[in-house]
Amino acid sequence: MYILKQYEMGDIMDKLVVKGGCKLKGEVNISSAKNSVLPIIAASILSDSKCIIDNAPMLEDVFVISDVLSSIGTKINIDKDNEKIIIDSSDVIDKEPDSELVRKMRASFLIMGSMLAKFGRFKISLPGGCNIGTRPIDLHLKGLTCLGAEINVAHGIVEAKATKLVGGKIYLDFPSVGATENILIAASLADGETIIENAAAEPEIADLANFLKKMGAEIEGEGTGTIKIVGVKSLKGITYKPIFDRIEAGTFMIAAAITKSKIKINGINEEHLKPVFAKLTEMGVIMEVDNNGITIDGNAELRPVDIKTMPYPGFPTDMQAQMMSLLSCIKGTSMITETVFENRFMHVSELKRMGAEIKIDGRNAVIKGVERLTGADVKATDLRAGAALILAGLAADGVTTISDLYHIDRGYVCIEKKFKKLSADIERIKE
Ligand code: EPZ
């Protein structure tokens, strides 16, 4: 019985109606990081007993990967009221996971490393690309091959087998987050030492490494470009609380700036958001850090800045669309360069429907700030683009209606409830 069907997910026809011009006030609590919980759930397959994830974000992507694990025999109990996920993989079986689910969400691919480490083989449908890019997996497969896997890709299926996983040295041509995670997971139970060079350094990688180390894995260097793993014989079940979602936190920071409001955001780790702090400070936003969050005041004449997205610790690509909404409302010209994904400007055409003046030239978008955006009917084209449209709607004159909310529901827990609590005029309506 798949979890997904047990949960009333946002109806595909839901829309958000946002009335612009409201000042935000009060406090918002940030949820745990989607991009930590997904690889952690995938890695829990390796444990020989129950894993419990506390403070888990109740998001569609979390339900989908839980369903993927259910389709190979893992017992998963999602306790929505207590935001807890209990995972028992003691009866997991060596079979191909449900291909419809795998194609539904790319991060399902993170179970490759676990399946290879647990069973010495896997067979899985190639993930679809998505709106923001082709999203190949060559680096994932290169890394697993270095650990001794024989991999065959044909007819849209990836098959791999390894009589034994043996540690090795892997150089990633690009510091891929997913590839680093898959290799980290597989190497935890490989024989001997694995070194990942040019590894991704995102905070979610360190969070996954901490989860694995608590289970008994031997890992060092996580959060840097070089990670060393010495394989162990087995990993035990644990209870774990993931880090806060830095992208959700950054989204609310920009909400304060774009509505010229002062709000408190609880659950921010300044270390994880340095480039966003730096850029908002450059623009004139005032931020005060306290022991578990920040007070942010966007109530000032803000200055335009240029942004270039880069792998961590550079400016996060997952904050690019939200920053574009803000820069669209600031007098002056700015430029955003998207270096991580090849097609991550789909929000531009939607922002232009709201009066934004943006010109795309390859990987660059030149933004000429306008006095005020105007409300319009717009579509979320991907997760962060959807968030960017909410931010634009909060600042626009008039009413903005946002459809295709399933994109947003994948990565933000009850986003409209959190904004309503901050006094935004926002409603989810069922068509
Ligand atoms: C993770 O995706 C995140 N998703 C993305 O967040 C995030 O945008 C991305 O990292 C970059 O930070 C999750 O963690 C579930 P990559 P991932 O592998 O692992 C190329 C969101 O909004 N590449 O670092 O897929 C790839 O095409 C989502 O929460 C290869 O060429 O990202 C892309 O251009 C969106 N070959 C670049 O690397 C590979 O084998 C970055 O991809 C793998 C990746």
Short mmCIF file of C-alpha atoms and ligand atoms in Angstrom, two decimals, residues 34-36 38-39 61 106-107 110 132-141 174-179 181 200 202 204 246-247 317-318 339-342 344 363 382-384 410, ligand 1:
data_model
loop_
_atom_site.label_atom_id
_atom_site.label_comp_id
_atom_site.label_asym_id
_atom_site.label_seq_id
_atom_site.Cartn_x
_atom_site.Cartn_y
_atom_site.Cartn_z
CA LYS A 34 14.03 18.26 1.74
CA ASN A 35 17.42 17.78 0.10
CA SER A 36 18.78 16.17 3.28
CA LEU A 38 15.66 12.40 0.59
CA PRO A 39 19.22 10.95 0.59
CA ASP A 61 8.87 14.29 -2.58
CA ARG A 106 14.53 12.13 -9.88
CA ALA A 107 15.88 11.84 -6.37
CA LEU A 110 19.57 8.00 -4.71
CA ILE A 132 15.38 22.77 -15.48
CA GLY A 133 17.67 20.49 -17.44
CA THR A 134 18.49 17.05 -18.89
CA ARG A 135 19.92 16.02 -15.52
CA PRO A 136 22.16 13.16 -16.68
CA ILE A 137 23.53 10.58 -14.23
CA ASP A 138 26.88 9.81 -15.88
CA LEU A 139 28.82 10.93 -12.79
CA HIS A 140 26.71 8.72 -10.51
CA LEU A 141 27.48 5.72 -12.76
CA PHE A 174 31.48 18.34 -11.72
CA PRO A 175 30.78 18.49 -7.94
CA SER A 176 27.42 16.77 -8.41
CA VAL A 177 25.31 16.66 -5.23
CA GLY A 178 23.47 13.47 -6.17
CA ALA A 179 26.54 11.66 -7.47
CA GLU A 181 25.56 11.18 -2.20
CA ALA A 200 29.95 18.40 -3.67
CA GLU A 202 26.61 21.34 0.17
CA GLU A 204 23.04 18.41 2.88
CA ARG A 246 18.39 26.60 3.90
CA ILE A 247 16.47 27.19 0.66
CA THR A 317 21.06 27.83 -7.92
CA ASP A 318 17.97 26.96 -5.85
CA THR A 339 25.99 28.22 -14.29
CA VAL A 340 24.57 25.02 -12.73
CA PHE A 341 21.52 24.09 -14.84
CA GLU A 342 21.11 24.71 -18.54
CA ARG A 344 16.62 27.37 -15.26
CA ARG A 363 23.10 31.68 -19.32
CA ASP A 382 9.36 24.15 -11.37
CA LEU A 383 9.71 24.12 -7.61
CA ARG A 384 11.76 27.28 -7.07
CA ARG A 410 7.09 19.08 -3.68
C1 EPZ B 1 20.49 18.52 -6.16
O1 EPZ B 1 20.12 18.02 -7.43
C2 EPZ B 1 19.22 19.13 -5.58
N1 EPZ B 1 18.19 18.11 -5.45
C3 EPZ B 1 18.73 20.26 -6.48
O2 EPZ B 1 17.62 20.87 -5.84
C4 EPZ B 1 19.84 21.31 -6.61
O3 EPZ B 1 19.43 22.32 -7.50
C5 EPZ B 1 21.13 20.64 -7.13
O4 EPZ B 1 21.49 19.54 -6.27
C6 EPZ B 1 22.30 21.60 -7.20
O5 EPZ B 1 22.53 22.16 -5.95
C7 EPZ B 1 18.23 17.26 -4.40
O6 EPZ B 1 19.13 17.30 -3.58
C8 EPZ B 1 17.12 16.25 -4.32
P1 EPZ B 1 23.66 17.92 -9.33
P2 EPZ B 1 21.15 17.05 -8.25
O7 EPZ B 1 23.89 16.48 -9.56
O8 EPZ B 1 21.85 16.15 -7.30
C9 EPZ B 1 25.03 18.00 -13.85
C10 EPZ B 1 15.52 21.80 -5.63
O9 EPZ B 1 15.04 22.82 -6.13
N2 EPZ B 1 25.24 16.55 -13.67
O10 EPZ B 1 24.56 18.68 -8.42
O11 EPZ B 1 20.42 16.46 -9.38
C11 EPZ B 1 23.55 18.33 -13.89
O12 EPZ B 1 23.05 18.16 -15.20
C12 EPZ B 1 16.34 20.87 -6.48
O13 EPZ B 1 15.40 21.45 -4.43
C13 EPZ B 1 25.87 15.83 -14.69
O14 EPZ B 1 26.24 16.38 -15.72
O15 EPZ B 1 22.17 18.16 -8.81
C14 EPZ B 1 23.50 19.76 -13.45
O16 EPZ B 1 23.76 20.60 -14.56
C15 EPZ B 1 16.39 21.31 -7.94
N3 EPZ B 1 26.04 14.49 -14.52
C16 EPZ B 1 24.65 19.86 -12.46
O17 EPZ B 1 25.49 18.71 -12.70
C17 EPZ B 1 25.64 13.84 -13.39
O18 EPZ B 1 25.85 12.61 -13.29
C18 EPZ B 1 24.21 19.86 -11.01
O19 EPZ B 1 23.56 18.64 -10.76
C19 EPZ B 1 25.01 14.58 -12.39
C20 EPZ B 1 24.82 15.94 -12.53
#
